[in-house]
XYZ file of C-alpha atoms in Angstrom:
482
model
C 37.039 85.288 0.000
C 36.876 87.142 -3.292
C 37.691 87.411 -6.061
C 38.973 84.040 -7.172
C 42.112 83.819 -9.298
C 41.685 80.717 -11.450
C 38.435 78.979 -10.537
C 35.364 79.961 -8.564
C 35.737 77.120 -6.033
C 38.636 79.052 -4.456
C 36.082 81.346 -2.822
C 34.631 78.614 -0.591
C 37.310 76.662 1.280
C 37.198 74.114 4.067
C 40.384 73.463 6.025
C 42.187 75.751 3.596
C 41.257 73.808 0.459
C 38.689 74.825 -2.166
C 35.655 72.586 -1.962
C 35.607 69.756 -4.500
C 33.890 70.016 -7.864
C 31.334 67.486 -6.658
C 30.477 69.481 -3.523
C 30.368 72.742 -5.446
C 28.000 71.280 -8.049
C 25.817 69.660 -5.392
C 25.358 72.825 -3.327
C 25.145 75.146 -6.323
C 22.104 73.355 -7.734
C 20.553 72.800 -4.327
C 20.667 76.539 -3.546
C 19.748 77.549 -7.095
C 16.694 75.295 -7.254
C 15.531 76.314 -3.769
C 15.747 80.000 -4.713
C 14.043 79.347 -8.025
C 11.145 77.606 -6.272
C 10.622 80.323 -3.678
C 11.381 83.563 -5.503
C 8.817 86.354 -5.590
C 6.854 86.081 -8.872
C 6.584 89.874 -9.002
C 10.366 90.156 -8.951
C 11.323 87.129 -10.959
C 15.086 87.436 -10.617
C 17.815 85.491 -8.895
C 20.428 87.020 -6.565
C 23.339 88.603 -8.400
C 26.606 86.671 -8.782
C 28.339 87.678 -5.544
C 25.158 87.500 -3.469
C 24.390 84.035 -4.781
C 27.897 82.788 -3.932
C 27.633 84.332 -0.464
C 24.336 82.527 0.204
C 25.857 79.343 -1.145
C 28.983 79.700 1.035
C 26.887 80.076 4.205
C 24.834 77.042 3.186
C 27.999 74.987 2.577
C 29.450 75.937 5.962
C 26.214 75.034 7.747
C 25.739 71.731 5.940
C 29.392 70.702 6.325
C 29.253 71.676 10.030
C 32.421 73.760 10.127
C 33.639 74.854 13.558
C 34.645 78.327 12.434
C 33.977 80.365 9.297
C 36.260 83.231 8.300
C 34.256 85.582 6.065
C 35.840 88.364 4.033
C 33.556 91.195 2.991
C 33.094 91.784 -0.726
C 33.067 95.586 -1.035
C 32.957 97.906 1.950
C 31.164 96.269 4.838
C 28.155 98.285 6.000
C 25.946 97.362 3.031
C 27.848 94.275 1.907
C 25.754 91.129 1.665
C 28.205 89.269 3.933
C 27.162 91.640 6.733
C 24.024 89.667 7.610
C 26.004 87.912 10.358
C 24.448 89.391 13.501
C 26.766 88.062 16.176
C 30.224 87.146 14.876
C 32.891 86.006 17.313
C 35.213 88.886 16.371
C 35.658 91.526 13.649
C 38.846 92.823 12.046
C 39.674 95.775 9.794
C 43.006 95.631 7.998
C 44.906 98.570 6.531
C 42.526 100.879 4.650
C 43.058 102.048 1.077
C 41.235 104.073 -1.553
C 39.229 101.668 -3.711
C 35.720 101.253 -5.156
C 35.248 105.006 -4.759
C 32.011 105.085 -6.776
C 30.424 102.837 -4.129
C 32.313 103.556 -0.912
C 33.236 107.216 -1.285
C 36.323 109.083 -2.422
C 38.037 109.690 0.928
C 39.618 107.447 3.536
C 37.107 108.729 6.096
C 34.117 107.670 3.968
C 35.685 104.277 3.332
C 36.438 103.846 7.053
C 32.746 104.527 7.784
C 31.772 101.722 5.396
C 34.333 99.296 6.865
C 33.199 100.084 10.417
C 29.735 98.892 9.418
C 30.729 95.317 10.308
C 31.132 96.180 14.017
C 28.492 94.620 16.278
C 27.383 95.445 19.857
C 29.443 93.601 22.426
C 31.646 91.916 19.806
C 35.360 92.701 20.105
C 36.955 94.269 17.049
C 40.538 94.944 16.055
C 42.245 97.174 13.552
C 45.836 97.999 12.624
C 47.663 101.331 12.450
C 45.675 103.754 10.280
C 45.899 107.501 9.532
C 44.392 109.555 12.356
C 41.133 110.695 10.723
C 40.049 107.256 9.405
C 40.965 105.791 12.801
C 38.720 108.358 14.486
C 35.875 107.314 12.168
C 36.360 103.647 13.085
C 36.388 104.565 16.776
C 33.189 106.611 16.408
C 31.477 103.784 14.514
C 32.280 101.402 17.361
C 30.973 103.827 19.981
C 27.757 104.471 18.057
C 26.661 100.925 18.829
C 25.984 101.849 22.454
C 22.236 102.152 22.121
C 19.322 101.563 24.441
C 16.116 99.837 23.675
C 13.065 98.497 25.478
C 12.769 94.732 25.562
C 9.749 93.059 27.085
C 10.670 90.118 29.300
C 14.404 90.837 29.570
C 16.100 90.093 32.897
C 16.593 93.376 34.752
C 14.724 96.026 36.672
C 11.219 96.676 35.254
C 10.629 100.250 34.218
C 7.374 101.523 32.787
C 5.994 98.119 31.871
C 9.110 97.044 29.972
C 12.825 96.916 30.536
C 15.376 99.579 29.647
C 18.518 97.739 28.633
C 21.866 99.245 27.656
C 23.892 97.127 25.251
C 27.663 97.314 25.397
C 29.421 99.263 22.679
C 31.712 97.444 20.307
C 35.086 97.224 22.116
C 37.607 98.281 19.430
C 41.330 97.717 19.941
C 44.494 98.637 18.070
C 46.796 95.713 17.245
C 50.357 96.015 18.540
C 53.088 95.681 15.918
C 54.193 92.122 15.176
C 57.598 92.932 16.703
C 55.857 93.093 20.087
C 55.051 89.363 19.821
C 58.661 88.402 19.158
C 60.318 87.558 22.463
C 63.947 86.726 23.075
C 65.383 84.673 20.229
C 61.914 84.264 18.703
C 61.530 85.703 15.216
C 58.130 85.099 13.648
C 58.636 83.913 10.086
C 55.884 84.689 7.602
C 54.985 82.537 4.630
C 53.835 85.664 2.784
C 56.554 88.095 1.692
C 56.387 91.871 2.058
C 56.627 94.101 5.127
C 52.890 94.932 4.878
C 52.119 91.296 5.676
C 53.460 91.856 9.197
C 50.501 94.136 9.847
C 48.120 91.475 8.535
C 49.842 88.835 10.692
C 49.442 90.962 13.831
C 45.718 91.289 13.083
C 45.427 87.543 12.427
C 46.956 86.773 15.837
C 44.359 88.921 17.605
C 41.470 87.335 15.692
C 42.785 83.849 16.474
C 43.168 84.745 20.163
C 39.547 85.982 20.290
C 38.314 82.671 18.849
C 40.422 80.610 21.247
C 39.115 82.543 24.227
C 35.554 81.948 23.056
C 36.447 78.247 23.163
C 37.730 78.581 26.719
C 41.440 78.742 25.984
C 42.944 81.368 28.291
C 46.460 82.417 29.163
C 46.883 84.553 26.016
C 46.377 87.929 27.661
C 42.959 89.251 28.633
C 41.211 92.111 26.861
C 40.203 94.847 29.263
C 37.406 97.182 28.274
C 38.314 100.835 28.698
C 35.494 102.964 30.179
C 34.502 106.031 28.119
C 36.483 109.165 28.914
C 39.611 107.345 30.110
C 42.833 108.809 28.703
C 44.726 106.419 26.438
C 48.238 107.882 26.627
C 47.870 109.832 23.413
C 46.271 106.977 21.449
C 42.824 107.012 19.881
C 42.208 103.347 20.756
C 43.291 101.039 23.560
C 46.172 98.775 22.612
C 45.344 95.078 22.649
C 47.652 93.114 24.957
C 50.456 91.105 23.448
C 50.913 87.439 24.264
C 53.252 84.594 23.480
C 52.018 82.957 20.265
C 51.296 79.265 20.541
C 53.285 76.740 18.511
C 50.279 76.310 16.210
C 50.146 80.085 15.600
C 53.871 80.213 14.846
C 53.534 77.350 12.372
C 50.412 78.895 10.843
C 52.139 82.207 10.140
C 55.152 80.380 8.686
C 53.160 78.015 6.456
C 50.590 80.498 5.105
C 50.295 80.509 1.325
C 48.064 82.767 -0.755
C 48.432 82.700 -4.510
C 48.735 86.011 -6.300
C 49.923 87.959 -3.266
C 53.671 88.697 -3.230
C 54.169 85.377 -5.020
C 57.449 84.502 -6.753
C 57.536 81.872 -9.505
C 61.133 81.098 -10.573
C 61.269 79.298 -13.948
C 64.885 79.072 -15.103
C 65.955 82.436 -16.528
C 62.393 83.707 -16.080
C 61.179 84.881 -12.678
C 57.550 85.953 -12.334
C 56.601 88.268 -9.470
C 52.826 88.215 -8.962
C 50.914 90.626 -6.760
C 47.265 91.590 -7.182
C 47.791 95.114 -5.792
C 45.232 97.561 -7.226
C 45.105 100.516 -4.806
C 47.621 103.266 -4.095
C 48.632 101.809 -0.732
C 48.859 98.219 -2.004
C 50.898 99.258 -5.067
C 53.287 101.101 -2.723
C 53.630 97.899 -0.704
C 54.099 95.910 -3.925
C 56.912 98.227 -5.079
C 58.713 97.886 -1.737
C 58.419 94.108 -1.940
C 59.486 93.890 -5.600
C 62.500 96.158 -5.181
C 63.682 94.091 -2.240
C 62.935 90.739 -3.880
C 64.246 91.473 -7.370
C 65.961 94.785 -7.900
C 68.354 94.589 -4.962
C 69.800 91.333 -6.251
C 73.134 91.458 -8.009
C 73.115 91.559 -11.768
C 73.861 88.186 -13.356
C 77.584 87.666 -13.965
C 77.061 85.894 -17.260
C 74.814 88.388 -18.990
C 72.197 91.076 -18.791
C 68.996 91.391 -16.812
C 65.737 92.595 -18.340
C 62.895 93.897 -16.192
C 59.321 93.841 -17.495
C 56.109 95.282 -16.086
C 52.858 93.527 -17.037
C 49.972 95.736 -15.959
C 46.236 96.196 -16.243
C 43.514 97.758 -14.098
C 39.750 97.445 -13.889
C 36.958 99.545 -12.410
C 37.168 103.228 -11.581
C 40.749 103.231 -10.315
C 43.181 106.099 -10.897
C 45.571 104.424 -13.330
C 47.961 107.362 -13.558
C 48.455 107.409 -9.779
C 49.196 103.665 -9.735
C 51.595 103.752 -12.680
C 53.487 106.722 -11.240
C 54.345 104.618 -8.204
C 55.834 101.920 -10.466
C 58.191 104.206 -12.422
C 61.045 104.005 -9.846
C 61.314 100.246 -10.467
C 63.149 101.068 -13.748
C 61.454 98.595 -16.086
C 62.991 98.005 -19.497
C 59.561 97.214 -20.953
C 56.010 97.928 -19.880
C 53.404 95.585 -21.356
C 49.684 96.360 -21.225
C 46.931 93.921 -22.161
C 43.356 93.075 -21.144
C 42.673 90.373 -18.584
C 41.368 88.042 -21.310
C 43.477 84.900 -21.541
C 42.876 84.389 -25.262
C 42.034 86.781 -28.035
C 38.307 87.437 -28.183
C 37.011 90.167 -30.444
C 33.922 91.761 -28.953
C 32.797 95.102 -27.586
C 34.197 94.327 -24.132
C 37.626 93.656 -25.650
C 37.471 96.917 -27.588
C 36.780 98.837 -24.386
C 39.519 96.968 -22.552
C 42.034 97.675 -25.304
C 41.110 101.345 -25.263
C 42.017 101.411 -21.595
C 45.302 99.621 -22.321
C 46.147 102.307 -24.876
C 45.398 104.981 -22.286
C 47.687 103.173 -19.845
C 50.422 103.084 -22.486
C 50.116 106.816 -23.118
C 50.162 107.503 -19.377
C 53.308 105.398 -18.911
C 54.966 107.178 -21.836
C 54.162 110.587 -20.361
C 55.385 109.608 -16.892
C 58.699 108.415 -18.299
C 59.138 111.555 -20.372
C 58.547 113.649 -17.265
C 61.106 111.520 -15.419
C 63.730 111.743 -18.170
C 66.783 113.724 -17.120
C 65.859 113.522 -13.441
C 67.055 110.015 -12.760
C 70.582 108.895 -13.795
C 69.579 105.227 -13.576
C 67.071 105.378 -16.434
C 68.360 103.813 -19.686
C 69.125 105.852 -22.759
C 66.036 106.958 -24.712
C 64.672 104.789 -27.483
C 62.377 105.950 -30.230
C 59.158 103.995 -30.605
C 56.297 104.573 -33.009
C 53.457 102.740 -34.723
C 49.731 102.466 -34.327
C 47.544 99.735 -32.893
C 45.765 98.488 -36.011
C 44.360 95.310 -37.543
C 46.655 93.074 -39.572
C 44.283 91.269 -41.973
C 46.770 88.569 -42.903
C 46.923 87.315 -39.325
C 43.593 88.492 -37.982
C 45.353 89.874 -34.904
C 46.273 93.319 -33.672
C 49.612 95.018 -33.891
C 50.836 96.847 -30.861
C 52.237 100.140 -29.605
C 50.263 103.318 -30.243
C 52.018 106.412 -31.617
C 54.763 107.988 -29.556
C 56.101 111.005 -31.443
C 58.693 111.861 -28.791
C 61.525 109.612 -27.433
C 60.736 107.132 -24.700
C 62.924 105.821 -21.915
C 61.221 102.461 -21.965
C 59.164 100.870 -24.759
C 55.532 100.429 -23.813
C 53.716 97.686 -25.695
C 50.048 96.768 -26.016
C 48.858 93.213 -26.744
C 45.280 92.086 -27.399
C 45.326 89.239 -24.854
C 47.337 87.706 -22.037
C 48.506 84.688 -24.015
C 50.170 86.861 -26.659
C 51.691 89.155 -24.048
C 53.171 86.266 -22.047
C 54.517 84.526 -25.153
C 56.292 87.719 -26.189
C 57.737 88.297 -22.714
C 58.903 84.688 -22.278
C 60.231 84.168 -25.832
C 60.009 80.408 -25.371
C 62.167 80.449 -22.215
C 59.356 79.409 -19.875
C 58.537 75.709 -20.383
C 54.816 76.381 -19.946
C 54.649 79.013 -22.690
C 55.244 78.267 -26.356
C 57.616 80.520 -28.263
C 55.963 83.118 -30.512
C 55.339 81.652 -33.952
C 56.268 83.382 -37.179
C 52.600 84.131 -37.846
C 52.231 85.592 -34.370
C 55.399 87.674 -34.486
C 55.133 91.431 -34.303
C 57.218 93.267 -36.911
C 57.300 96.522 -34.972
C 60.883 97.556 -34.112
C 60.186 97.856 -30.383
C 58.737 94.352 -30.269
C 61.372 92.690 -32.448
C 64.349 94.351 -30.746
C 62.825 93.591 -27.362
C 62.390 89.955 -28.350
C 66.139 89.712 -29.023
C 66.976 91.203 -25.626
C 64.531 88.909 -23.846
C 65.943 85.831 -25.590
C 69.558 86.713 -24.777
C 69.193 88.055 -21.223
C 70.610 85.921 -18.451
C 67.687 86.876 -16.231
C 64.197 88.171 -17.032
C 62.223 89.529 -14.069
C 58.519 90.160 -14.693
C 56.263 92.006 -12.259
C 52.547 91.313 -12.817
C 50.302 93.730 -10.920
C 47.355 96.135 -11.067
C 44.536 93.580 -11.004
C 43.820 90.291 -9.249
C 42.015 89.189 -12.404
C 45.190 89.837 -14.418
C 47.237 87.831 -11.918
C 44.675 85.023 -12.069
C 44.880 84.914 -15.857
C 48.670 84.726 -15.716
C 48.544 81.920 -13.139
C 46.075 80.027 -15.334
C 48.587 80.108 -18.208
C 51.730 79.501 -16.164
C 50.285 76.682 -14.034
C 47.458 74.840 -15.863
C 47.184 72.391 -12.929
C 45.459 75.140 -10.938
C 42.479 74.869 -13.290
C 41.910 71.204 -12.459
């Protein structure tokens, strides 16, 4: 799986656990040295980062003799380096979203074409509810695999000196909703929060069933191929049959953990809500989850509640579209910072900070547009100041100019550590309180610090980037780095 949150070993797991440092080091150098010895002298270069780790993962799985490998594509599918698997047991496509548009295309249909590139002849595939046009593309991709070829020596009727063989198309099915698997008095509990995880769970059940049937375990409902041209009762794809989940499946769904996805970390008055959403659809799902998990709770009886957004994006994503979806959460503060854990002055940081400033301006504009339309927004506050060096401290001040009133102060910090220290104000045991030399004299920062210190509850949503979430986890839970 990719990307990793805290350490690279998370990408290659056996029995759910990242491989040990010893195994990682052993296989890294074995694969590296083998590639170094055999590379083409005319093209004296090693595989790029993701390709190298993919090769290494396959090597680990082969050497450690795993029974089953679950492989997540990196980007897309059709041209992804994970797609060298010629005959997988089963393929799955989860809910599609707009992402990596410079590589995959700028429409859902183009992205669906890329995702459908993992389908293989005769290998069952499953997908979940999708918009009609992308679903049509997935269906067409599956049907395209029905091709004929001539194979010398194949079993069959000889024709013209060879054999004309028709391979089966990829049988593609639509997953029933998870509700369909819940019989009388049987509610399937999920270890991962958020209604969108029910769709993922329904897909996981179908993939698990396909593997079990390959191993000879029947009694879980048989897949029936639908001949071309058969009407499907108004559906684009045949519906996969439901079945009664086994006890192991029920326990697996209940016990699933995945850091950085709809994860809640309660730490006294501080509660951190972590979700690596970074597409329009995943941010929408994140907002639904966060509002249910945090905003619908009663206000503390013994004091105020402060809500903070910590946000950053990477790549070619439409930041304005993502931030607009977060406005209804009514944050008291929006904090923007690069994904760097510590301050590190270089060109990359300068570019990252420029993007943070753009995010701050976008948030400011969105709130100004919202002002007067929503009675729940707090009274306007005036915020000003320019991001500039402070020679005495060698750090950066925060908050670019905002000539007009804001509903919610938007702050920019040069690194994650400073941002988290300001948000926590010493109330999270893992984060030191801001020191006098690291304090920010700007009115928005100093007044916000008072509110954060005195609030009975501080709820912080971290989203926009899995790398941002990983950096936050690294600071909040240092044990994850071990």
